[in-house]
Coordinates of C-alpha atoms in Angstrom, one line a residue:
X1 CA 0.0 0.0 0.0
X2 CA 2.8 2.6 1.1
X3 CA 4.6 1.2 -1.9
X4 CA 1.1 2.5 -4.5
X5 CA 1.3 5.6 -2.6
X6 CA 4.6 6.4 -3.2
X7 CA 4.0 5.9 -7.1
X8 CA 1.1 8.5 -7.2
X9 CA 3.5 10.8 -5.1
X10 CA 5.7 10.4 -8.0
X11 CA 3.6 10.9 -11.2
X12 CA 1.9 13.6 -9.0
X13 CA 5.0 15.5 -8.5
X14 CA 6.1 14.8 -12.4
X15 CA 2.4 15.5 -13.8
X16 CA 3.4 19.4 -11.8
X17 CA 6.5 19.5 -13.5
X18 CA 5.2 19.1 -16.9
X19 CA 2.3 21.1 -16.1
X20 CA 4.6 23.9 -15.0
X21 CA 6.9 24.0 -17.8
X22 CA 3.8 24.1 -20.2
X23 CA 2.3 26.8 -18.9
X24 CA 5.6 28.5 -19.0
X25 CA 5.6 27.8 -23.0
X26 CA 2.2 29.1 -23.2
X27 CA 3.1 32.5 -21.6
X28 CA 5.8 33.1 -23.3
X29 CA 4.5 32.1 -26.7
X30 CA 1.6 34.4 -25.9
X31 CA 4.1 37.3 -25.3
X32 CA 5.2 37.0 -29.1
X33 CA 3.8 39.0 -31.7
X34 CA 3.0 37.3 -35.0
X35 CA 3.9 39.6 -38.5
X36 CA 0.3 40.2 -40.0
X37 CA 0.3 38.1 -43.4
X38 CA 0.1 40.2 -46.1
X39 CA -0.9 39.7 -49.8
X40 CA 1.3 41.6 -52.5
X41 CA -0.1 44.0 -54.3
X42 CA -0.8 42.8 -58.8
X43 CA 1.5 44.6 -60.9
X44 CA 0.1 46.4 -64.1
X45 CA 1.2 46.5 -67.3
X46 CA 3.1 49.6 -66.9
X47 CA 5.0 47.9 -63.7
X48 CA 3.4 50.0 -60.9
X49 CA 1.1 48.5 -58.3
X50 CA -2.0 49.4 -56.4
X51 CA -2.7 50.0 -52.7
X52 CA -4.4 46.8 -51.2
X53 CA -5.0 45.1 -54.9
X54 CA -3.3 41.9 -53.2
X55 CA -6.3 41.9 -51.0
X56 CA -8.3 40.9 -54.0
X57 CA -6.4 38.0 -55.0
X58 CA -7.5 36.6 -51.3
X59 CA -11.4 37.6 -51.5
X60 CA -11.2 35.6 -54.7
X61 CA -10.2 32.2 -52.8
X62 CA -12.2 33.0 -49.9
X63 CA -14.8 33.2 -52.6
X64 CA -14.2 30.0 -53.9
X65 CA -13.7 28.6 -50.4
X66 CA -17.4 29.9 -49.5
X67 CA -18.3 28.1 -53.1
X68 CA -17.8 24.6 -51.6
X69 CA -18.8 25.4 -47.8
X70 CA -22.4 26.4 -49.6
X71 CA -22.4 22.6 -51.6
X72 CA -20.9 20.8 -47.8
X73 CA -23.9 22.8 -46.2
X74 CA -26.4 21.1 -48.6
X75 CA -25.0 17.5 -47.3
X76 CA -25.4 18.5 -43.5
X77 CA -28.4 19.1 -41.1
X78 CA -28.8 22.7 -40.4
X79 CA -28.7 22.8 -36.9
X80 CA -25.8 20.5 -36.6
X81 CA -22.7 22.2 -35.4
X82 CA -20.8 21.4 -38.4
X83 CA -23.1 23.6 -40.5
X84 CA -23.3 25.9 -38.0
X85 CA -19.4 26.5 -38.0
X86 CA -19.6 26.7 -41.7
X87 CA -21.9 29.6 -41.8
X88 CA -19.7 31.5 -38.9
X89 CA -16.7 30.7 -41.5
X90 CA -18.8 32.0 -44.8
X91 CA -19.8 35.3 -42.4
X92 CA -16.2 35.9 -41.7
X93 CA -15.1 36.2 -45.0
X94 CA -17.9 38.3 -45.9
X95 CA -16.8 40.9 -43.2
X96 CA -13.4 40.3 -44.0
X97 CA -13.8 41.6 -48.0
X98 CA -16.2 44.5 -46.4
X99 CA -13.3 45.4 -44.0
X100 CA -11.0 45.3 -47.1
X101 CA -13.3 47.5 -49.7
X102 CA -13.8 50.2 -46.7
X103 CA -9.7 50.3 -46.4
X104 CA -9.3 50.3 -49.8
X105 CA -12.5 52.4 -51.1
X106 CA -10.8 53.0 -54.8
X107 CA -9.6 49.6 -55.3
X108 CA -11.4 48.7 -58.5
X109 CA -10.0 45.1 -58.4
X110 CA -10.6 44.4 -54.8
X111 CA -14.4 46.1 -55.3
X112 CA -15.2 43.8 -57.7
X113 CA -13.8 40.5 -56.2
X114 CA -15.9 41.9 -53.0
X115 CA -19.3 42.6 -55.2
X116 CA -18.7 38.9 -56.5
X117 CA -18.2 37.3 -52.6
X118 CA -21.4 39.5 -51.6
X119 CA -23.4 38.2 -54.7
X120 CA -22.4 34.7 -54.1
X121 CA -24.0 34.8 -50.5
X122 CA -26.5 35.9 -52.1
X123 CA -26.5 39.5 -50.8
X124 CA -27.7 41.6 -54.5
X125 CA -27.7 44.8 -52.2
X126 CA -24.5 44.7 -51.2
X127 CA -23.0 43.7 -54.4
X128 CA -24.7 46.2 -55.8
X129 CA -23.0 48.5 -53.7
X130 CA -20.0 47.4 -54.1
X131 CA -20.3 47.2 -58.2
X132 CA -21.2 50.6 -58.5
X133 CA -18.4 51.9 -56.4
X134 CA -16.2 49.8 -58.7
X135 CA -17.3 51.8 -61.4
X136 CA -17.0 55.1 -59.9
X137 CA -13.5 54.1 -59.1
X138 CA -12.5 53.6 -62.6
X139 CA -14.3 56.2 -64.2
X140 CA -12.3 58.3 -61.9
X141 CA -8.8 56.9 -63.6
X142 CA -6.6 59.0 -65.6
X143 CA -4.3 56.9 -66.9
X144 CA -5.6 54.9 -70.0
X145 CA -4.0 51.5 -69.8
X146 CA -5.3 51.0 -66.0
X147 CA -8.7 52.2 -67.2
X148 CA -9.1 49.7 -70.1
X149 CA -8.1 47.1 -67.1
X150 CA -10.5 49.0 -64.4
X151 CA -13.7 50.1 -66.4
X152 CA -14.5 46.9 -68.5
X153 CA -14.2 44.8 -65.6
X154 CA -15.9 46.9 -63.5
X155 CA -18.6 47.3 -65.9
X156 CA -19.2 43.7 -66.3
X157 CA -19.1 43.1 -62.4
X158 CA -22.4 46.0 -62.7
X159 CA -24.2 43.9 -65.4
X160 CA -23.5 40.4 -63.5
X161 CA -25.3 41.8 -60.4
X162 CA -28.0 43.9 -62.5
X163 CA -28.2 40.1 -64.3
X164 CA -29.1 38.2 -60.9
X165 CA -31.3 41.2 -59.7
X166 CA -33.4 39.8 -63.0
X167 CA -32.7 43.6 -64.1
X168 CA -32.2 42.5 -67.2
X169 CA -32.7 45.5 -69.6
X170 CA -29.9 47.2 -67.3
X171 CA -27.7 44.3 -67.7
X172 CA -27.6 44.2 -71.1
X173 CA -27.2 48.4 -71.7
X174 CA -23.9 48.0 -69.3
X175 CA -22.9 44.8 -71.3
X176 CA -23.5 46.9 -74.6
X177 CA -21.8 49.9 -73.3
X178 CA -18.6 47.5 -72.8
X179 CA -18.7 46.5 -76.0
X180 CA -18.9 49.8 -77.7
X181 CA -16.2 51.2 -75.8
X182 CA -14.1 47.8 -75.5
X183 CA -15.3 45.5 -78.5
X184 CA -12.5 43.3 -77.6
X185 CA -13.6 42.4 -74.0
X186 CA -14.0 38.9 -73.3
X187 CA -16.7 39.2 -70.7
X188 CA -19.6 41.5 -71.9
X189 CA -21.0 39.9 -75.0
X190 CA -22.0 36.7 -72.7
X191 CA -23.7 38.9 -70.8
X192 CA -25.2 41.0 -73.5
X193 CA -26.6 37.8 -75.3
X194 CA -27.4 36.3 -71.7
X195 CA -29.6 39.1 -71.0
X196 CA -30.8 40.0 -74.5
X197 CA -34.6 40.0 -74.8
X198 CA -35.5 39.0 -71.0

């Protein structure tokens, strides 16, 4: 019995030891301060960058990351905690690209990647928002090579949300007005046919 007793006296006294020297760690790993990560910035044609543009990059994959939460949600019941965290993960990017665009209010790229998340969660308001913004931000470019990149794009992103706001006569003037100022955009004669006679 004395022999038992001694044994837990043992691990007792180790188990404090290894407790102690963990908590140890964890107060001095909470004293260090992580870098924020950062995303680069795209460089333009001319070479130069934009202010925050690398933030668009990342609204893009969280975009595509809320893409396949949305088809895992339709597996999974909707009060189980699974789907629960998914939609606390979805929010978080959302306010995430909103804190972005309101940092970066000029960021035609970023705008746009952010009109895109909000129309994906199905937000048309907010997209909307967002769109037009977009398209006061490259109207409000002077240099012509960054506004053949901003405007079309920008442009499109408008008719995209006008196109799921079943605002399809306004969809397809934007999509026209792309084309007769960029006939060699990809983008807007998809959604000029798409919303042609709707």
């Amino acid at each position: 019995m004395v022999k038992t007793h001694k044994i837990s006296g043992r691990k007792a006294q180790t188990l404090g030891v290894i407790l102690s020297i963990g908590l140890l760690g964890t107060v001095a790993e909470a004293g260090k301060t992580t870098p924020p990560v950062t995303t680069p910035a795209p460089v333009y044609q001319d070479g130069t960058t934009e202010q925050g543009s690398g933030w668009a990059q990342e609204i893009v994959s969280d975009t595509a990351k809320n893409e396949t939460d949305r088809k895992r949600l339709e597996t999974l019941p909707p009060d189980s905690p699974q789907a629960q965290q998914i939609q606390r993960n979805i929010e978080q990017r959302g306010d995430k690209a909103e804190s972005y665009a309101e940092r970066a209010p000029t960021n035609v790229p970023l705008l746009n990647a952010a009109a895109d998340q909000a129309l994906g969660n199905g937000d048309i308001a907010r997209a909307q928002g967002r769109a037009d913004q977009a398209v006061s931000a490259a109207e409000a470019e002077t240099d012509p090579k960054k506004y053949a990149e901003k405007w079309p794009a920008a442009m499109n992103m408008r008719a995209k949300v006008a196109m799921a706001a079943k605002d399809y006569p306004a969809a397809h003037a934007y999509a026209a007005e792309v084309r007769k100022k960029f006939p060699s955009d990809p983008i807007a004669p998809a959604l000029f046919h798409e919303s042609k006679d709707r």
